[in-house]
Amino acid sequence: MTIRFSTRSRRIATALTLSASLSMVGMSALPAAAAKTPNQLVIGTLYASSGSFATSSISSYDGLKFWAATVDRQGGVYVKALHKKVKIVIKAYNDQSSATTAATLYNQLITMDKVNVLVSDFGSVLTSVAVPIAQEHHQLLFDVTGTGASFFTKSNPYLVLTSLPTSAIWPNSLANYLVKQKTKRVAVLYDTNDFDQSQYNTLVSRLKAAHITPVYTGGVPTSTTNYAIIDHAIAASNPQAVVEFGYPNNDIAFLQSLNANGVHFPKVFTIFPGQQLQLMQQNVGVSGLANTLTYPTPPLLQYNRVNFGMPLSAFEKQFPSVEHHPVDFLTVAGYNAGLIIQKTLETSPTLTQLGMRHAVNSFSGTLNTIDGQFKIDSTGAQIGERLPVGQLIKRGNGLAVKFLQH
């Protein structure tokens, strides 16, 4: 596998030669640079080596790289449109966790680098700028973890969510659990971004349908790091359960604040202990996470009966030896995105962007991977996967998950 990091040169476009055979296999609609690469296929993506999304972004990027290295060791990915295997080249730029920088770099990948396949960076904030840019340029966007519900519309056929359901349906299991437990006094704190706000909207709607009106609701900027005043405001509402919807840095700061200020609630829910447990444990500690609620995801949630790609057990053995850090959900998500791309290339008779989108539709609902069932609706939103509710239980020097609600 060849990995090419950020540079603004156009060596890919100038160094590769045109293959006349491409027009014979339905490739005339490919961008110019792609048409010059019959023996390799260029995947363009972004990652963040610094800033608030760095830990999650790098994990996801490492998962995608691992997938590319795996298929390249097998001679490349089979491309039905070319009737042969080709090697994968990843063209990656560093957006430094900045949506503004990401917008510029997504444009560059499409208009200057003319990549065959476009993959978004981690999360809804960094994906939010990619969605309209990809649509404007009629470029299919493989969206790894950008789950904001507003991204998915019937007017945009250029979007596929690969590795998580849309965040608007995440809280269904949480709402079911709270209602089942007869939890009447619920406080909900959320970050004001697509990812978290869509979860807030769903949870509050579901609670109100069960005649539960939250005793506290509040939205804060995604950049929030000081929760001391908020903690005490929530405590004043005397909740039985506190739900905090944020990104990893928010979850860490919120839980650290509770511990530092000696504020305790009967139930506390945060998102990212279920996705990046080791990161959360390093920053909050075992005692600070014990008994908290979360959405368990792979590897806490085990999928070993697969019909495409590695089962989780094999992935957990092989990934650390290549990327030199443990598996978390974001590495699974990045690898899974690679699998969806691979299946698309194996299935599509053409490498046109809409041709690949139609190919995704054709295998939607039939694919079981390391991340569960891959199934999308007409807007490209992932609907096959479900997120249960679990509780982190102290076990020895670490934590294990107890599943509470599916």
Coordinates of C-alpha atoms in Angstrom, one line a residue:
M1 CA 0.0 0.0 0.0
T2 CA 1.2 3.5 -0.8
I3 CA 0.2 6.2 1.6
R4 CA 0.8 9.8 0.3
F5 CA 0.4 12.5 3.0
S6 CA -0.4 16.2 2.6
T7 CA 1.4 18.0 -0.2
R8 CA 0.0 20.3 -2.7
S9 CA 1.8 18.9 -5.6
R10 CA 0.0 17.2 -8.5
R11 CA 2.5 14.4 -9.0
I12 CA -0.2 11.8 -9.2
A13 CA -1.9 13.5 -12.1
T14 CA 1.3 14.1 -14.1
A15 CA 3.1 10.8 -13.4
L16 CA 0.5 8.3 -14.5
T17 CA -0.3 7.3 -18.1
L18 CA -3.5 7.0 -19.9
S19 CA -4.9 3.6 -20.6
A20 CA -6.9 3.4 -23.8
S21 CA -8.7 0.3 -22.5
L22 CA -10.6 2.3 -19.9
S23 CA -13.1 3.5 -22.4
M24 CA -13.9 -0.1 -23.3
V25 CA -15.1 -0.9 -19.7
G26 CA -17.4 2.1 -19.1
M27 CA -14.8 4.4 -17.6
S28 CA -15.2 7.4 -19.8
A29 CA -17.0 9.3 -17.1
L30 CA -14.0 9.1 -14.7
P31 CA -12.1 12.2 -13.7
A32 CA -8.9 12.7 -15.8
A33 CA -6.5 11.7 -13.0
A34 CA -8.4 8.6 -12.3
A35 CA -8.4 7.6 -16.0
K36 CA -4.6 7.6 -15.9
T37 CA -4.4 5.1 -13.1
P38 CA -5.5 1.7 -14.4
N39 CA -3.2 -0.2 -12.0
Q40 CA -4.1 1.8 -8.9
L41 CA -7.1 3.5 -7.4
V42 CA -6.9 6.7 -5.4
I43 CA -8.9 7.2 -2.2
G44 CA -8.9 10.8 -0.9
T45 CA -9.6 11.5 2.7
L46 CA -8.7 13.8 5.6
Y47 CA -7.5 13.3 9.1
A48 CA -6.7 15.5 12.1
S49 CA -3.3 15.2 13.8
S50 CA -4.1 18.0 16.2
G51 CA -7.1 19.7 17.8
S52 CA -10.2 18.4 19.6
F53 CA -11.0 15.6 17.1
A54 CA -7.4 14.3 16.8
T55 CA -7.7 11.1 18.9
S56 CA -10.9 9.9 17.2
S57 CA -9.8 11.0 13.7
I58 CA -6.4 9.3 13.8
S59 CA -8.0 6.0 15.0
S60 CA -10.5 6.1 12.2
Y61 CA -7.8 6.9 9.6
D62 CA -5.6 4.1 11.0
G63 CA -8.5 1.7 10.5
L64 CA -8.9 2.8 6.8
K65 CA -5.1 2.5 6.3
F66 CA -5.2 -1.0 7.8
W67 CA -7.9 -2.1 5.3
A68 CA -5.9 -0.7 2.4
A69 CA -2.7 -2.4 3.5
T70 CA -4.7 -5.7 3.9
V71 CA -6.1 -5.7 0.4
D72 CA -2.8 -4.6 -1.1
R73 CA -1.0 -7.5 0.5
Q74 CA -3.6 -9.7 -1.4
G75 CA -2.7 -8.0 -4.7
G76 CA -5.2 -5.1 -4.5
V77 CA -8.9 -4.8 -4.6
Y78 CA -10.9 -6.3 -7.4
V79 CA -12.5 -3.6 -9.5
K80 CA -15.4 -5.0 -11.6
A81 CA -15.3 -2.1 -14.0
L82 CA -11.7 -3.0 -14.8
H83 CA -12.0 -6.7 -14.6
K84 CA -8.9 -7.0 -12.5
K85 CA -7.3 -6.2 -9.1
V86 CA -5.7 -2.8 -8.5
K87 CA -3.6 -1.4 -5.7
I88 CA -5.0 1.2 -3.3
V89 CA -3.4 4.6 -2.9
I90 CA -4.6 6.8 -0.1
K91 CA -4.2 10.6 -0.6
A92 CA -4.7 12.2 2.8
Y93 CA -4.5 15.8 4.1
N94 CA -4.4 17.1 7.6
D95 CA -7.4 19.3 8.5
Q96 CA -6.2 19.9 12.1
S97 CA -9.7 19.5 13.4
S98 CA -10.8 22.7 11.6
A99 CA -14.0 22.6 9.5
T100 CA -12.8 25.6 7.5
T101 CA -9.6 23.9 6.6
A102 CA -11.4 20.6 5.9
A103 CA -13.7 22.4 3.4
T104 CA -10.7 23.7 1.5
L105 CA -9.0 20.2 1.5
Y106 CA -12.2 18.4 0.4
N107 CA -12.4 20.7 -2.6
Q108 CA -8.8 20.1 -3.4
L109 CA -9.2 16.3 -3.3
I110 CA -12.1 16.5 -5.8
T111 CA -11.1 19.3 -8.1
M112 CA -7.3 19.1 -8.1
D113 CA -6.4 15.6 -7.1
K114 CA -9.5 14.1 -8.8
V115 CA -9.6 11.2 -6.5
N116 CA -11.7 8.1 -7.5
V117 CA -13.2 7.7 -4.0
L118 CA -13.8 10.3 -1.4
V119 CA -13.9 9.5 2.3
S120 CA -14.8 11.9 5.1
D121 CA -12.9 12.6 8.3
F122 CA -14.3 11.7 11.7
G123 CA -17.6 12.9 13.0
S124 CA -20.4 15.3 12.0
V125 CA -18.5 18.5 12.5
L126 CA -15.8 17.7 10.0
T127 CA -18.2 15.8 7.7
S128 CA -20.7 18.7 7.6
V129 CA -18.7 20.7 5.2
A130 CA -17.9 17.6 3.0
V131 CA -21.6 16.8 2.3
P132 CA -22.5 19.9 0.3
I133 CA -19.1 20.0 -1.4
A134 CA -19.4 16.4 -2.6
Q135 CA -23.0 17.0 -3.7
E136 CA -22.0 20.1 -5.6
H137 CA -19.3 18.3 -7.5
H138 CA -21.4 15.1 -8.0
Q139 CA -18.8 13.1 -6.0
L140 CA -20.0 10.2 -3.9
L141 CA -19.0 10.7 -0.3
F142 CA -18.3 7.6 1.9
D143 CA -19.2 9.0 5.3
V144 CA -17.5 7.0 8.0
T145 CA -19.0 8.5 11.2
G146 CA -20.7 11.8 10.3
T147 CA -24.1 10.9 11.6
G148 CA -25.9 14.2 11.8
A149 CA -29.5 13.6 10.7
S150 CA -29.7 16.8 8.6
F151 CA -27.0 15.4 6.2
F152 CA -29.4 12.9 4.7
T153 CA -32.0 14.1 2.2
K154 CA -33.7 12.5 -0.8
S155 CA -32.3 15.3 -3.0
N156 CA -28.7 14.1 -2.4
P157 CA -27.7 10.8 -3.9
Y158 CA -24.0 11.4 -3.3
L159 CA -23.8 10.2 0.3
V160 CA -23.4 6.8 2.0
L161 CA -23.0 6.4 5.8
T162 CA -20.9 3.4 6.4
S163 CA -20.2 2.7 10.0
L164 CA -22.9 4.0 12.3
P165 CA -26.6 4.7 12.2
T166 CA -27.7 8.3 11.9
S167 CA -27.5 9.9 15.4
A168 CA -31.2 10.7 15.4
I169 CA -32.0 7.0 16.1
W170 CA -29.2 6.4 18.6
P171 CA -31.2 7.5 21.7
N172 CA -34.1 5.1 21.0
S173 CA -32.5 2.4 23.2
L174 CA -31.7 5.0 25.8
A175 CA -35.2 6.3 25.9
N176 CA -36.6 2.8 26.1
Y177 CA -34.3 2.1 29.1
L178 CA -35.2 5.2 31.0
V179 CA -38.9 4.6 30.4
K180 CA -38.6 1.0 31.4
Q181 CA -36.8 2.0 34.6
K182 CA -39.5 4.5 35.4
T183 CA -37.0 7.3 35.5
K184 CA -39.2 10.4 35.8
R185 CA -36.6 13.1 36.5
V186 CA -34.1 13.4 33.6
A187 CA -31.6 16.1 32.8
V188 CA -30.2 16.4 29.3
L189 CA -27.1 18.4 28.3
Y190 CA -26.0 18.5 24.7
D191 CA -23.5 20.2 22.4
T192 CA -25.0 22.4 19.8
N193 CA -23.8 20.5 16.7
D194 CA -25.7 18.2 14.3
F195 CA -24.4 15.0 15.9
D196 CA -25.5 15.8 19.5
Q197 CA -28.5 18.0 18.9
S198 CA -30.2 15.4 16.8
Q199 CA -29.8 12.9 19.7
Y200 CA -31.2 15.5 22.1
N201 CA -34.2 16.1 19.9
T202 CA -35.0 12.4 19.6
L203 CA -34.5 11.7 23.3
V204 CA -36.7 14.6 24.5
S205 CA -39.4 13.7 22.0
R206 CA -39.4 10.0 23.1
L207 CA -39.5 11.0 26.8
K208 CA -42.3 13.4 26.3
A209 CA -44.3 10.7 24.4
A210 CA -44.0 8.7 27.6
H211 CA -45.2 11.7 29.6
I212 CA -41.7 12.4 31.0
T213 CA -40.7 16.1 30.7
P214 CA -36.9 16.7 31.4
V215 CA -36.3 18.6 34.6
Y216 CA -33.3 20.3 32.9
T217 CA -32.2 20.8 29.3
G218 CA -29.3 22.9 28.1
G219 CA -27.2 23.3 25.0
V220 CA -23.5 24.3 25.1
P221 CA -20.8 25.0 22.4
T222 CA -18.8 22.0 21.3
S223 CA -15.7 23.8 22.5
T224 CA -17.0 23.7 26.1
T225 CA -14.4 22.4 28.6
N226 CA -15.5 23.9 31.9
Y227 CA -18.6 22.3 33.4
A228 CA -18.5 23.4 37.0
I229 CA -21.3 25.8 36.9
I230 CA -23.4 23.5 34.7
D231 CA -22.9 20.6 37.1
H232 CA -24.4 22.6 40.0
A233 CA -27.3 23.9 37.8
I234 CA -28.1 20.3 36.9
A235 CA -27.8 19.2 40.5
A236 CA -30.3 21.9 41.5
S237 CA -33.0 20.1 39.4
N238 CA -32.5 16.9 41.5
P239 CA -32.4 14.5 38.5
Q240 CA -32.5 10.7 38.7
A241 CA -30.6 10.5 35.5
V242 CA -28.2 12.9 33.7
V243 CA -27.6 12.5 30.0
E244 CA -24.6 14.4 28.4
F245 CA -24.4 14.3 24.6
G246 CA -20.9 15.5 23.5
Y247 CA -17.7 14.5 21.7
P248 CA -14.8 12.8 23.6
N249 CA -13.3 16.0 24.9
N250 CA -16.7 17.1 26.2
D251 CA -17.4 13.7 27.9
I252 CA -13.9 13.7 29.5
A253 CA -14.3 17.3 30.8
F254 CA -17.9 16.6 32.0
L255 CA -17.0 13.5 33.9
Q256 CA -13.8 15.0 35.3
S257 CA -15.8 17.9 36.6
L258 CA -18.3 15.7 38.3
N259 CA -15.5 13.9 40.1
A260 CA -13.6 17.1 41.0
N261 CA -16.7 18.8 42.4
G262 CA -18.0 15.8 44.2
V263 CA -21.3 15.9 42.3
H264 CA -23.1 12.6 42.2
F265 CA -26.2 11.5 40.3
P266 CA -28.0 8.1 40.4
K267 CA -27.5 7.5 36.7
V268 CA -25.0 9.3 34.3
F269 CA -24.9 8.7 30.6
T270 CA -22.2 9.8 28.1
I271 CA -21.5 8.6 24.6
F272 CA -17.8 8.0 24.1
P273 CA -16.9 5.5 26.9
G274 CA -18.6 3.1 24.6
Q275 CA -16.5 4.0 21.6
Q276 CA -13.1 4.9 23.1
L277 CA -13.0 3.2 26.4
Q278 CA -9.2 3.2 26.8
L279 CA -9.0 7.0 26.0
M280 CA -11.8 7.7 28.5
Q281 CA -10.2 5.5 31.2
Q282 CA -6.8 7.2 30.8
N283 CA -8.4 10.6 31.3
V284 CA -11.2 9.9 33.8
G285 CA -10.0 6.8 35.6
V286 CA -11.7 3.5 36.3
S287 CA -13.5 4.9 39.4
G288 CA -14.7 7.9 37.5
L289 CA -16.3 5.7 34.8
A290 CA -17.6 2.9 37.0
N291 CA -21.4 2.5 36.8
T292 CA -21.8 5.1 34.1
L293 CA -24.1 4.3 31.1
T294 CA -23.1 4.5 27.4
Y295 CA -23.7 3.0 24.0
P296 CA -21.5 0.0 23.6
T297 CA -19.9 -0.4 20.2
P298 CA -17.4 -2.8 18.8
P299 CA -15.1 -4.1 20.3
L300 CA -17.3 -4.0 23.4
L301 CA -20.1 -5.2 21.1
Q302 CA -18.8 -8.4 19.4
Y303 CA -19.6 -9.3 15.8
N304 CA -17.8 -12.4 14.7
R305 CA -20.4 -13.9 12.3
V306 CA -19.5 -12.0 9.2
N307 CA -19.8 -12.6 5.5
F308 CA -17.4 -10.0 4.4
G309 CA -14.0 -8.9 5.8
M310 CA -12.4 -10.0 9.1
P311 CA -14.4 -11.0 12.1
L312 CA -13.7 -8.9 15.2
S313 CA -11.6 -11.6 16.8
A314 CA -9.1 -11.6 13.9
F315 CA -9.1 -7.8 13.6
E316 CA -8.2 -7.5 17.3
K317 CA -5.2 -9.7 16.8
Q318 CA -3.9 -8.2 13.5
F319 CA -4.6 -4.5 13.8
P320 CA -2.3 -3.7 16.8
S321 CA 0.6 -5.4 15.2
V322 CA 0.4 -3.1 12.2
E323 CA -0.7 0.2 13.7
H324 CA 0.8 -0.3 17.2
H325 CA -2.1 0.7 19.3
P326 CA -5.2 -1.2 20.6
V327 CA -8.5 -1.5 18.8
D328 CA -11.3 0.9 19.6
F329 CA -14.5 1.6 17.8
L330 CA -13.1 4.3 15.5
T331 CA -10.5 1.9 14.2
V332 CA -13.3 -0.6 13.5
A333 CA -15.3 2.2 11.8
G334 CA -12.4 3.1 9.5
Y335 CA -11.8 -0.5 8.6
N336 CA -15.5 -1.0 8.0
A337 CA -15.6 2.0 5.7
G338 CA -12.9 0.3 3.6
L339 CA -14.9 -2.9 3.4
I340 CA -17.9 -0.9 2.1
I341 CA -15.7 0.7 -0.5
Q342 CA -14.2 -2.7 -1.4
K343 CA -17.7 -4.3 -1.9
T344 CA -18.7 -1.3 -4.0
L345 CA -15.8 -1.7 -6.3
E346 CA -16.3 -5.4 -6.6
T347 CA -20.0 -4.9 -7.4
S348 CA -20.2 -1.8 -9.6
P349 CA -19.8 -2.3 -13.4
T350 CA -18.7 1.4 -13.7
L351 CA -16.6 3.8 -11.7
T352 CA -18.9 6.7 -12.3
Q353 CA -20.0 8.2 -9.0
L354 CA -23.7 7.4 -9.4
G355 CA -22.8 3.9 -10.7
M356 CA -21.0 3.2 -7.5
R357 CA -24.0 4.6 -5.5
H358 CA -26.3 2.2 -7.3
A359 CA -23.9 -0.6 -6.5
V360 CA -24.2 0.2 -2.8
N361 CA -27.9 0.0 -3.0
S362 CA -27.7 -3.4 -4.6
F363 CA -25.9 -5.0 -1.6
S364 CA -27.5 -3.0 1.1
G365 CA -29.0 -5.3 3.7
T366 CA -27.0 -8.4 2.6
L367 CA -23.6 -7.5 4.2
N368 CA -22.6 -8.5 7.7
T369 CA -19.3 -7.1 8.8
I370 CA -17.2 -6.5 11.9
D371 CA -19.6 -3.6 12.5
G372 CA -22.8 -5.5 12.2
Q373 CA -25.3 -5.3 9.3
F374 CA -24.7 -2.8 6.6
K375 CA -28.1 -1.4 5.4
I376 CA -28.9 2.0 4.1
D377 CA -32.2 3.8 3.3
S378 CA -32.9 5.8 0.2
T379 CA -31.0 8.8 1.5
G380 CA -27.8 6.8 2.2
A381 CA -28.4 6.8 6.0
Q382 CA -27.3 3.7 7.9
I383 CA -30.3 1.9 9.4
G384 CA -29.0 -1.7 9.8
E385 CA -26.9 -1.1 13.0
R386 CA -28.4 -0.5 16.4
L387 CA -26.7 0.9 19.5
P388 CA -27.7 -0.8 22.8
V389 CA -27.4 0.8 26.3
G390 CA -24.7 -0.6 28.6
Q391 CA -23.3 0.1 32.0
L392 CA -19.6 0.1 32.7
I393 CA -18.8 -2.2 35.7
K394 CA -15.5 -2.3 37.5
R395 CA -13.8 -5.6 37.1
G396 CA -10.4 -6.1 38.6
N397 CA -8.3 -3.1 37.5
G398 CA -10.4 -2.3 34.5
L399 CA -14.0 -2.1 33.2
A400 CA -16.4 -4.4 31.6
V401 CA -19.8 -3.7 30.0
K402 CA -23.2 -5.0 31.2
F403 CA -25.8 -4.7 28.6
L404 CA -29.1 -3.2 29.8
Q405 CA -31.2 -2.4 26.8
H406 CA -31.1 -3.4 23.1

